[in-house]
XYZ file of C-alpha atoms in Angstrom:
712
model
C -0.401 -0.038 -0.014
C 2.956 2.281 -0.525
C 4.515 4.095 1.716
C 3.274 5.218 5.998
C 1.938 8.196 6.345
C 3.991 9.940 8.834
C 0.859 11.456 11.027
C -0.864 7.714 11.470
C -0.885 5.695 15.009
C -0.103 2.237 14.444
C -3.692 1.760 15.414
C -5.395 3.521 12.357
C -2.772 1.406 10.264
C -4.121 -2.000 11.356
C -7.773 -0.612 11.665
C -7.233 0.275 8.163
C -6.097 -2.668 6.893
C -9.476 -4.164 8.822
C -11.289 -2.204 6.658
C -9.855 -2.724 3.544
C -10.589 -6.353 4.238
C -13.918 -6.524 5.471
C -15.174 -5.216 2.032
C -12.971 -7.435 0.166
C -14.134 -10.284 1.709
C -17.874 -8.885 3.463
C -17.258 -10.883 7.057
C -15.886 -8.697 8.931
C -15.213 -11.556 11.918
C -13.697 -13.490 8.641
C -11.665 -10.250 7.765
C -9.779 -9.450 11.185
C -9.370 -14.468 11.276
C -7.603 -13.818 7.709
C -5.278 -11.330 9.284
C -2.002 -12.857 9.294
C 0.955 -9.302 9.510
C 0.865 -5.769 9.112
C 3.437 -3.679 8.049
C 3.643 -0.767 9.124
C 7.315 1.505 10.434
C 9.148 1.984 7.177
C 5.752 1.222 4.576
C 2.126 0.424 4.790
C 1.463 -3.089 4.106
C -0.180 -6.860 5.426
C -0.646 -10.301 4.417
C -3.555 -12.058 4.627
C -5.628 -15.381 4.046
C -6.995 -14.709 0.607
C -9.998 -17.013 -2.079
C -9.214 -15.503 -5.502
C -11.980 -13.331 -5.763
C -11.192 -11.545 -2.878
C -7.569 -11.066 -3.840
C -9.267 -9.580 -6.929
C -11.465 -6.817 -5.243
C -9.188 -6.489 -3.207
C -6.896 -4.998 -6.147
C -9.317 -2.418 -7.381
C -9.089 -0.195 -4.255
C -7.665 3.206 -5.409
C -5.739 2.916 -1.686
C -4.195 -0.585 -2.780
C -0.763 -0.474 -5.530
C -0.504 -4.155 -5.807
C -1.611 -7.567 -5.045
C 0.229 -10.182 -5.416
C 0.155 -14.157 -3.732
C 2.804 -15.022 -1.449
C 5.396 -16.898 -2.554
C 8.369 -18.883 -2.068
C 11.483 -17.656 -2.984
C 15.663 -19.740 -2.413
C 18.758 -19.481 -1.285
C 21.412 -18.068 -4.822
C 23.600 -20.747 -3.458
C 39.497 -15.187 2.556
C 41.411 -14.738 0.828
C 38.600 -13.500 -2.129
C 39.868 -9.705 -0.290
C 42.960 -9.719 -1.090
C 42.350 -10.456 -4.474
C 39.507 -7.446 -4.039
C 42.900 -5.046 -3.325
C 41.143 -4.839 0.083
C 44.945 -6.200 1.928
C 45.053 -5.736 5.307
C 46.917 -2.595 5.578
C 44.079 -0.777 3.200
C 42.841 2.598 4.378
C 39.805 2.950 6.382
C 38.057 5.698 7.978
C 37.153 5.920 11.150
C 32.923 6.439 10.391
C 32.915 1.820 9.575
C 32.791 1.139 13.296
C 29.024 3.116 13.159
C 28.382 1.050 10.091
C 25.289 -1.322 9.519
C 25.627 -4.209 7.636
C 22.152 -5.544 7.514
C 22.096 -9.613 6.292
C 17.890 -10.696 5.236
C 19.618 -14.562 5.231
C 19.512 -18.029 6.987
C 19.880 -17.131 10.838
C 23.492 -16.476 12.052
C 25.951 -18.415 15.326
C 27.118 -15.620 16.706
C 29.811 -18.227 19.097
C 31.844 -18.304 15.315
C 35.171 -16.159 16.340
C 33.988 -14.339 12.775
C 31.515 -12.776 14.971
C 33.733 -12.034 18.478
C 33.429 -8.811 19.692
C 36.236 -8.320 21.174
C 37.725 -4.841 20.555
C 34.449 -3.488 19.852
C 32.186 -0.787 21.405
C 28.414 -0.503 21.864
C 26.816 -0.609 19.267
C 25.981 3.176 17.269
C 23.913 5.397 19.016
C 21.477 5.094 16.163
C 20.696 2.065 16.346
C 17.220 1.327 17.124
C 16.885 -2.726 15.897
C 16.087 -6.035 18.906
C 18.174 -9.229 19.279
C 15.494 -12.180 19.729
C 16.489 -15.273 21.861
C 15.300 -18.816 21.196
C 16.238 -22.528 20.966
C 20.257 -22.572 20.473
C 20.825 -18.200 20.721
C 20.744 -16.827 23.536
C 21.873 -13.528 22.436
C 24.299 -10.655 20.552
C 26.942 -9.161 21.208
C 28.835 -5.712 20.407
C 30.055 -7.871 16.852
C 26.605 -8.887 16.064
C 24.072 -6.063 17.072
C 20.870 -7.543 16.242
C 19.154 -10.450 15.361
C 15.453 -11.480 14.067
C 13.713 -14.330 12.278
C 10.355 -14.425 10.479
C 7.695 -16.667 10.907
C 5.003 -15.460 9.599
C 3.231 -18.321 7.479
C 5.011 -21.342 10.151
C 7.109 -22.313 7.167
C 9.777 -23.604 9.570
C 10.067 -27.297 10.757
C 10.284 -28.345 13.895
C 12.771 -30.753 13.539
C 15.315 -29.132 10.745
C 14.850 -25.535 11.973
C 15.990 -24.113 15.395
C 12.751 -20.662 15.518
C 14.860 -18.096 16.978
C 17.520 -16.447 14.591
C 19.819 -19.325 15.043
C 21.366 -20.474 12.362
C 20.418 -24.369 10.831
C 22.134 -24.253 7.713
C 25.680 -22.183 7.719
C 24.371 -19.886 5.021
C 23.187 -16.915 6.624
C 26.439 -17.100 8.626
C 28.624 -17.811 5.955
C 27.357 -14.025 3.571
C 27.684 -12.665 7.113
C 31.102 -13.441 7.605
C 32.080 -12.495 3.915
C 30.383 -9.836 4.515
C 31.933 -7.644 8.525
C 33.704 -10.634 9.433
C 36.510 -9.825 12.280
C 39.439 -10.984 11.048
C 40.307 -14.667 11.992
C 44.184 -16.291 11.583
C 44.300 -19.677 10.537
C 41.185 -20.411 9.087
C 40.956 -23.219 6.854
C 38.454 -25.504 5.878
C 40.125 -29.144 7.548
C 42.859 -27.447 5.992
C 42.669 -26.227 2.779
C 42.917 -22.869 1.540
C 44.022 -21.440 5.121
C 45.527 -18.307 5.968
C 43.471 -15.334 7.570
C 39.962 -14.731 7.394
C 38.270 -11.170 7.462
C 35.941 -9.839 5.557
C 35.058 -6.589 3.589
C 34.525 -3.902 6.386
C 35.704 -5.444 9.620
C 34.674 -3.589 11.774
C 31.802 -2.578 11.172
C 27.990 -4.703 12.671
C 26.167 -6.840 11.264
C 22.170 -7.119 12.024
C 20.776 -10.466 10.747
C 17.145 -10.476 9.769
C 16.500 -14.527 9.390
C 13.707 -14.811 6.154
C 14.609 -18.000 5.016
C 14.070 -21.924 6.706
C 14.569 -25.440 6.228
C 12.002 -24.940 3.163
C 13.230 -21.453 1.777
C 11.975 -18.579 2.383
C 8.894 -15.792 1.510
C 8.295 -13.550 0.172
C 5.457 -11.747 3.779
C 8.369 -12.848 5.634
C 11.537 -10.853 3.256
C 8.676 -7.473 3.107
C 8.649 -7.723 7.271
C 12.757 -7.965 6.854
C 12.948 -5.589 5.480
C 10.487 -3.310 7.234
C 12.079 -3.802 10.197
C 16.069 -3.422 8.948
C 15.145 0.224 7.734
C 13.109 1.474 10.646
C 16.266 -0.331 12.698
C 18.815 2.351 10.982
C 21.197 -0.239 8.537
C 23.108 1.107 6.205
C 23.775 -1.412 3.980
C 20.688 -4.328 3.767
C 22.794 -7.735 2.057
C 19.551 -10.107 0.310
C 21.354 -13.873 -1.404
C 17.360 -14.748 -2.200
C 15.442 -14.480 -5.198
C 13.553 -15.920 -7.469
C 11.652 -15.121 -10.960
C 11.464 -11.664 -12.244
C 7.752 -9.604 -11.713
C 7.245 -6.824 -11.635
C 8.548 -5.085 -9.712
C 5.329 -3.788 -8.149
C 4.774 -7.528 -7.555
C 8.290 -8.056 -6.199
C 9.282 -7.852 -2.496
C 12.403 -7.560 -2.554
C 11.718 -4.594 -5.112
C 8.475 -3.250 -2.853
C 11.784 -3.505 0.200
C 14.799 -1.766 -1.685
C 12.656 1.047 -3.616
C 11.861 2.364 0.746
C 14.801 1.003 1.531
C 16.610 3.158 -0.790
C 13.732 6.059 -0.162
C 15.902 6.607 2.746
C 19.114 6.446 1.787
C 19.674 2.700 2.615
C 21.397 0.737 -0.357
C 20.218 -2.946 -0.940
C 22.760 -5.139 -3.022
C 20.858 -8.832 -4.208
C 22.663 -11.853 -5.841
C 21.431 -12.368 -9.870
C 21.409 -15.799 -9.451
C 22.615 -19.769 -10.605
C 21.034 -20.181 -13.816
C 24.242 -19.414 -15.757
C 25.341 -19.886 -17.442
C 21.125 -19.382 -19.902
C 20.747 -16.622 -20.483
C 18.017 -14.345 -19.805
C 17.983 -16.040 -16.594
C 19.001 -12.445 -14.295
C 16.984 -12.073 -11.297
C 16.801 -9.405 -9.045
C 16.985 -6.983 -11.587
C 14.920 -3.422 -9.723
C 17.505 -0.078 -11.300
C 17.734 0.631 -7.994
C 18.964 -2.620 -6.539
C 22.378 -3.374 -7.194
C 22.486 -6.771 -8.676
C 25.650 -9.166 -8.638
C 27.608 -11.785 -10.287
C 29.388 -14.523 -9.266
C 33.179 -14.736 -10.279
C 37.284 -16.983 -9.454
C 39.403 -15.610 -7.252
C 42.671 -16.201 -8.888
C 42.768 -20.315 -6.649
C 40.934 -23.135 -7.550
C 40.603 -26.250 -6.027
C 42.359 -29.216 -7.339
C 42.034 -33.369 -6.321
C 44.494 -35.233 -8.223
C 43.532 -38.961 -8.274
C 46.619 -41.925 -8.808
C 45.402 -45.723 -10.423
C 47.248 -48.732 -10.274
C 48.884 -48.319 -13.847
C 50.667 -45.417 -12.353
C 48.566 -42.593 -13.871
C 47.113 -39.623 -12.440
C 44.362 -37.583 -13.281
C 43.002 -34.620 -11.342
C 40.060 -33.392 -10.889
C 37.929 -30.994 -8.801
C 36.338 -30.982 -5.755
C 37.191 -30.102 -2.237
C 38.137 -33.472 -0.748
C 39.294 -33.204 3.313
C 39.333 -36.349 3.247
C 43.230 -37.645 3.990
C 43.969 -41.513 1.922
C 44.396 -44.290 4.750
C 45.772 -47.285 2.181
C 47.924 -46.778 -1.088
C 45.416 -47.619 -3.297
C 41.947 -48.823 -2.883
C 40.393 -51.807 -5.501
C 38.853 -49.723 -8.195
C 35.383 -51.270 -10.017
C 32.670 -48.773 -11.990
C 28.885 -49.505 -11.947
C 28.650 -52.021 -14.235
C 30.992 -54.251 -12.517
C 29.168 -53.158 -9.391
C 25.857 -54.154 -10.053
C 22.861 -55.356 -8.413
C 21.403 -58.846 -11.505
C 18.890 -58.680 -8.615
C 16.808 -56.141 -7.720
C 14.653 -54.892 -10.228
C 15.271 -51.640 -10.875
C 15.135 -48.242 -13.713
C 18.196 -46.366 -12.714
C 21.751 -46.279 -15.380
C 23.337 -48.139 -13.623
C 26.587 -47.223 -15.569
C 25.341 -43.881 -13.395
C 25.366 -45.333 -10.286
C 22.292 -44.163 -9.828
C 20.307 -45.270 -6.202
C 19.269 -48.603 -6.214
C 21.816 -50.007 -9.616
C 24.684 -51.803 -7.388
C 25.222 -54.170 -4.719
C 26.428 -53.243 -1.746
C 28.532 -56.481 -1.813
C 30.323 -55.381 -5.173
C 30.861 -51.248 -3.695
C 31.784 -51.402 0.128
C 35.669 -51.132 0.658
C 36.303 -49.839 -3.187
C 36.254 -46.456 -5.180
C 33.621 -46.792 -7.996
C 33.882 -44.637 -11.294
C 30.264 -43.420 -12.251
C 28.877 -41.169 -15.150
C 27.843 -38.084 -14.099
C 28.256 -35.842 -11.344
C 25.001 -36.493 -9.560
C 25.325 -36.522 -5.617
C 26.567 -40.506 -6.539
C 29.303 -39.989 -3.692
C 25.845 -40.247 -1.287
C 24.637 -43.764 -2.515
C 28.363 -45.213 -2.239
C 28.987 -43.850 1.081
C 25.567 -45.601 1.535
C 26.766 -48.659 0.488
C 30.109 -48.168 2.312
C 32.097 -47.942 -0.842
C 35.795 -45.563 0.008
C 34.652 -43.776 -2.458
C 33.767 -42.385 -5.989
C 34.454 -40.805 -9.466
C 32.978 -38.343 -11.194
C 32.779 -38.136 -14.896
C 31.219 -34.596 -15.517
C 29.144 -33.943 -18.753
C 30.917 -31.026 -19.966
C 34.063 -28.950 -17.588
C 32.939 -28.009 -14.614
C 34.438 -24.141 -12.526
C 32.818 -25.518 -9.239
C 33.750 -27.809 -6.448
C 31.838 -29.355 -4.316
C 31.813 -30.458 -1.393
C 32.293 -34.473 -1.012
C 30.902 -36.249 1.886
C 33.037 -39.181 1.021
C 37.198 -39.214 -1.385
C 35.769 -37.668 -4.193
C 36.416 -36.365 -7.500
C 34.970 -34.922 -10.457
C 37.144 -35.808 -13.746
C 36.253 -34.665 -17.882
C 34.718 -37.035 -19.238
C 38.052 -38.054 -21.994
C 39.236 -38.728 -18.937
C 36.650 -40.691 -17.562
C 36.786 -43.114 -20.972
C 40.317 -43.762 -19.895
C 39.494 -44.731 -16.168
C 36.976 -46.967 -17.884
C 39.543 -48.890 -20.237
C 41.868 -49.326 -16.881
C 38.510 -50.830 -14.911
C 37.909 -53.551 -17.527
C 41.324 -53.660 -18.854
C 42.785 -54.562 -15.894
C 42.483 -57.966 -13.532
C 42.613 -56.207 -10.019
C 42.196 -52.602 -11.179
C 43.246 -50.014 -7.896
C 43.208 -46.291 -7.602
C 43.438 -43.075 -4.774
C 42.246 -40.020 -4.410
C 43.806 -37.729 -2.626
C 43.124 -34.609 -0.496
C 42.294 -31.629 -2.320
C 45.912 -29.353 -3.119
C 45.231 -25.679 -3.368
C 46.253 -23.522 -6.948
C 47.091 -20.906 -8.997
C 44.783 -19.976 -11.524
C 43.911 -17.023 -14.059
C 41.108 -14.455 -12.465
C 39.110 -13.365 -12.771
C 36.726 -15.305 -14.881
C 32.946 -15.791 -15.195
C 31.316 -18.641 -13.308
C 29.443 -21.280 -14.405
C 26.620 -21.095 -12.494
C 26.611 -17.244 -12.315
C 22.519 -15.863 -14.055
C 23.104 -13.654 -16.769
C 21.559 -10.664 -19.051
C 19.872 -10.266 -20.275
C 17.138 -9.130 -18.165
C 13.129 -9.787 -18.662
C 11.587 -7.566 -16.486
C 12.786 -4.009 -18.075
C 14.668 -4.447 -21.533
C 16.810 -1.073 -20.911
C 18.001 -1.020 -18.274
C 21.664 -4.094 -18.100
C 21.705 -6.701 -15.399
C 23.946 -7.821 -13.256
C 25.482 -4.976 -12.741
C 28.705 -5.811 -10.836
C 30.368 -8.884 -10.400
C 32.479 -10.507 -7.913
C 34.127 -13.668 -6.847
C 31.391 -17.054 -5.598
C 33.404 -19.494 -6.765
C 34.936 -22.115 -3.606
C 34.904 -19.304 -0.823
C 36.097 -19.136 2.240
C 34.100 -17.948 5.497
C 32.063 -19.144 8.579
C 29.823 -21.807 8.868
C 27.664 -22.861 11.403
C 28.128 -25.240 14.220
C 25.391 -26.815 14.121
C 25.190 -28.559 11.056
C 27.844 -30.114 8.866
C 29.336 -28.932 6.696
C 27.160 -30.838 3.757
C 24.111 -30.134 4.950
C 23.838 -33.908 5.011
C 22.787 -35.873 8.576
C 25.142 -39.735 7.631
C 28.326 -36.319 7.619
C 30.473 -35.716 11.165
C 32.643 -33.285 9.883
C 31.442 -29.635 12.077
C 33.819 -26.263 11.497
C 33.656 -23.281 11.773
C 34.854 -22.353 7.973
C 33.782 -24.074 4.970
C 34.170 -23.686 0.978
C 31.118 -22.940 -0.500
C 30.503 -21.690 -4.195
C 26.964 -19.236 -5.619
C 26.067 -15.750 -6.771
C 24.900 -15.364 -2.827
C 28.347 -15.566 -1.915
C 29.679 -12.765 -4.335
C 26.501 -10.815 -2.702
C 28.170 -10.154 0.612
C 31.306 -9.114 -0.800
C 29.589 -5.653 -2.792
C 27.802 -5.463 0.018
C 30.390 -4.440 2.346
C 32.215 -2.634 -0.857
C 29.440 -0.277 -0.711
C 29.784 -0.260 3.071
C 33.269 0.523 2.881
C 32.865 3.112 0.580
C 29.659 4.052 2.334
C 32.209 4.823 5.329
C 33.955 7.812 3.613
C 31.176 9.221 2.068
C 28.151 9.284 4.467
C 26.127 11.250 2.911
C 26.238 9.960 -0.601
C 22.886 8.324 -1.958
C 22.921 4.220 -2.297
C 23.013 5.934 -6.584
C 25.847 7.591 -6.062
C 27.666 4.677 -4.131
C 26.634 2.106 -6.856
C 27.299 4.033 -9.996
C 30.642 4.389 -7.606
C 31.561 0.211 -7.879
C 29.933 -0.189 -11.125
C 32.155 2.904 -12.729
C 35.419 1.873 -11.179
C 35.178 -2.050 -11.004
C 37.394 -4.143 -13.538
C 36.803 -5.962 -16.946
C 37.270 -9.163 -16.703
C 40.681 -11.083 -17.497
C 39.009 -13.971 -19.258
C 35.979 -12.674 -21.719
C 33.141 -14.559 -22.845
C 31.755 -13.390 -25.984
C 28.534 -12.885 -23.323
C 31.429 -11.082 -20.706
C 28.965 -8.346 -20.015
C 25.727 -10.169 -20.366
C 26.971 -11.772 -17.159
C 29.093 -9.628 -14.993
C 28.018 -6.136 -16.180
C 30.418 -3.144 -15.403
C 33.025 -6.189 -14.964
C 34.677 -7.452 -11.132
C 34.268 -4.686 -8.160
C 37.420 -2.488 -7.056
C 36.364 -0.899 -3.494
C 39.663 0.665 -3.511
C 38.673 2.756 -6.429
C 35.051 3.531 -5.832
C 36.755 4.970 -2.415
C 37.842 7.404 -4.795
C 35.412 7.957 -8.754
C 35.972 10.797 -9.670
C 32.249 11.141 -11.075
C 29.287 9.508 -10.099
C 26.125 8.942 -12.047
C 23.308 10.169 -8.964
C 19.871 9.125 -9.221
C 17.094 11.477 -6.924
C 13.965 9.013 -6.018
C 11.783 11.729 -8.513
C 14.144 10.251 -11.425
C 13.052 7.221 -10.213
C 9.489 7.390 -10.618
C 9.801 9.396 -14.135
C 11.070 5.341 -15.146
C 8.507 3.681 -13.548
C 5.670 6.122 -15.648
C 7.732 6.161 -18.746
C 7.557 1.915 -17.851
C 4.167 2.099 -17.982
C 2.925 2.386 -13.969
C -0.040 4.546 -13.768
C -1.011 7.678 -11.580
C -2.331 6.027 -8.610
C 0.869 3.306 -8.136
C 3.046 5.965 -7.933
C 1.992 8.002 -5.738
C 0.466 5.361 -3.399
C 4.832 4.122 -3.568
C 5.498 7.543 -2.525
C 3.118 8.635 0.441
C 2.423 11.816 1.532
C 0.488 13.638 2.126
C 0.790 15.815 -1.554
C -1.674 14.159 -4.774
C 0.960 12.904 -7.188
C 0.881 11.906 -10.538
C 3.798 10.840 -13.663
C 2.390 14.899 -14.699
C 4.010 15.128 -11.796
C 7.521 14.393 -12.537
C 9.191 15.399 -15.625
C 8.852 12.533 -18.220
C 11.871 10.510 -18.986
C 14.191 11.513 -21.399
C 16.172 8.557 -24.017
C 15.993 4.902 -24.842
C 15.924 4.057 -21.250
C 14.927 7.005 -19.522
C 17.128 7.024 -16.655
C 20.501 8.251 -15.476
C 22.024 5.213 -15.140
C 26.455 4.206 -15.001
C 25.068 1.663 -17.969
C 23.473 2.123 -20.795
C 22.016 -1.313 -22.904
C 18.850 -1.405 -24.447
C 17.289 -4.641 -26.226
C 16.792 -4.504 -29.845
C 13.775 -5.385 -31.852
C 14.034 -8.755 -34.013
C 13.084 -6.857 -36.967
C 14.813 -4.169 -36.215
C 17.106 -2.749 -39.769
C 19.534 -0.190 -38.082
C 20.830 0.592 -34.719
C 19.501 4.146 -33.101
C 19.663 4.898 -29.397
C 19.888 7.688 -27.421
C 21.097 8.158 -24.411
C 20.881 11.318 -21.787
C 23.377 11.523 -18.480
C 24.715 13.739 -16.055
C 27.155 12.911 -14.307
C 28.777 15.094 -10.363
C 31.724 15.874 -9.906
C 33.503 14.589 -6.535
C 37.174 15.342 -6.817
C 38.882 17.990 -5.919
C 39.898 21.347 -7.490
C 39.631 21.686 -11.434
C 39.373 18.323 -13.464
C 38.220 18.602 -16.922
C 37.784 15.082 -18.405
C 37.321 13.746 -21.731
C 35.156 11.179 -23.500
C 37.925 7.552 -24.761
C 35.035 5.818 -27.249
C 35.605 2.116 -27.288
C 33.385 0.566 -30.281
C 33.663 -3.046 -32.150
C 33.177 -2.156 -36.587
C 30.036 -0.429 -37.653
C 28.357 0.891 -34.601
C 28.848 4.795 -34.507
C 29.368 5.864 -30.612
C 29.335 9.820 -30.349
C 29.427 11.739 -27.147
C 28.518 15.807 -26.630
C 30.213 17.500 -26.007
C 33.116 14.858 -25.875
C 35.085 16.897 -23.205
C 33.301 18.418 -19.347
C 35.327 20.407 -17.498
C 34.550 20.796 -13.774
C 35.501 24.096 -11.307
C 34.386 23.093 -7.798
C 32.433 19.579 -5.786
C 29.364 18.214 -6.145
C 28.834 20.324 -10.041
C 27.355 18.365 -12.655
C 27.140 18.364 -16.418
C 25.829 16.984 -18.939
C 26.019 14.959 -21.536
C 24.112 12.964 -24.338
C 25.482 9.394 -26.329
C 24.041 8.806 -29.701
C 24.889 5.030 -30.975
C 23.606 4.695 -34.441
C 24.656 1.528 -37.272
C 23.458 -1.001 -39.931
C 21.703 -3.993 -39.988
C 23.174 -6.649 -37.378
C 24.830 -9.647 -38.761
C 23.211 -12.733 -39.295
C 24.184 -14.449 -36.113
C 25.730 -11.910 -34.033
C 23.149 -10.847 -31.103
C 25.886 -8.116 -29.131
C 27.561 -5.702 -29.303
C 29.496 -4.109 -26.858
C 31.200 -0.520 -26.584
C 32.680 1.470 -23.156
C 32.935 4.553 -23.187
C 35.339 6.045 -20.214
C 35.455 9.766 -18.646
C 39.161 9.739 -17.954
C 41.045 12.912 -15.873
C 44.495 11.455 -16.013
C 44.105 11.291 -12.543
C 40.342 9.201 -12.676
C 38.773 6.568 -15.235
C 34.854 6.732 -14.962
C 33.711 3.763 -17.303
C 30.626 2.687 -18.681
C 29.823 -0.030 -20.685
C 27.262 0.903 -24.036
C 25.231 -2.832 -24.634
C 23.028 -4.244 -27.446
C 21.136 -6.990 -27.569
C 18.719 -8.459 -30.539
C 17.184 -11.822 -29.956
C 17.165 -14.220 -32.578
C 14.213 -14.717 -34.290
C 12.158 -17.827 -33.680
C 12.411 -20.474 -36.649
C 9.028 -21.249 -37.327
């Protein structure tokens, strides 16, 4: 229902909700019983159980911005900071200790060494939050200053979940410590990736808002957390959760982050783990900072040795050291359970296809990579070798000794098994090796986005592959009950891991510039990002402006700022009506689209990147982008435009020189993009605009995308 009017008492908000429900349902008693929760601190709204026709009647009321069903969303499941240039000796602002990073996730394990509050003073005076207690959670400290949990629809599973802020999943502890964990010496996962673990802003405070349970994360819980976090006066909100993109006014993360933006709070969200397929990016509202996942400069390799002396390098996180020099080796076909009637693929070691007698004590070679380690462990196997269908960059933690190898290597292993009387092998413990980086993680969701065709998403990228960070000791490192390994740190991958890197980078920039708007901080991070070293054809569609460079982002030179009125003009251009716009803004004054300056250009927003999706039938390329930059450097500066563009694409910047003589001075320019038809088979044309004053390089990708026409 949009914003909360400042002159309204809490009781009147709830009574208004009851009145609306009574009108929609037609029965006051049922209406009161149907309401589950009211949002009343930072925005106006409620959750209720309704029949479809009641929801329809409610949506027709002039006081209602939108009505949408409560859906379940999913998680987008130390050295990374050194790799990003955020070394221990980096210059830090004294204000960092007053920065509060809100994390919406699975809860937190406060007993982790990453959340030790030694040396921390009391919470910042602005803090208005609280600390819930409950099962496995006795309270907060001066590092983790707040912890709440939300279970509005009783989605928690009492058998698997602690009904408290405690983390019985591990995900929330990992993301929180990545963002703002304290420095811990000698951190590792059973000796792997050993070194110092620390968050990007180790002096900052953490506030946990537990919205995810064993079954997922509901929209109603997410909105309740946003409502509280905004009211609690946090500085940055980190959300490693997503779902299918929806209209901005039907998307709880878009709605919550919009109200956060109005209060000066930037929301950073993960882009999703549905890559490498195009059009899969999530959390695409333009006021959200959408984060893709890249690699750091290390990877995990797990070698194996065959009885014939040949060695093969695979990928996994294998914490087990071999106890024998060699183990018997078999494959699915030779270990088949011939007495059972099953329909699984025995070569892939599907559940129920193998004989316990033929597996026990042996390493088993299986086609594909689908949790065969779980089945082999149940049968008493010593290990498993999995043959990947295609190359993978993700190292999964195995339940027993295991490694995944390329298909061509798998063929050689299978041939050895079938041609040897007593085949043997041994799988070694995983080792860390250096690698060229960064590259875009294969799982990281790609653009183009499907909600707004002229805003490039993801915005930016950060390490999300094989990240070591703190973990909950209320669950095993694999989450499986058959696994007895409990550890203070764990290595996991996902855009979930990339998101808190960017949340911390935003907090770092804000600690130097507490008066900057969310859009200015976002611009600073995007325009100073580092292009990927290994660039696939869809690089910008997957990584936006590139990999974050927090040190440079603290001093960007110029920023592309966006006011709330600019976002409203953008929404008007996108077709949102006057009623919805007015309710979204709130206040006594009546707002309509005619109250705002019309959005200009192809995209209608002062965005740090420039993008458009061309019509399938477009014969020529034509786009214009209007931009305004704000000078945030000191002294006189003259910036000159440098354009890099492919053959056949004209990119003209008018004017091509911008002169500044004072802080916060603004200058406007336009970028005119023209070209002939794209060649057959070409979907992406990528250019770059750089404003340079010899001290600062302010970069904006320019990306044109044309979908392939559907045949037939």
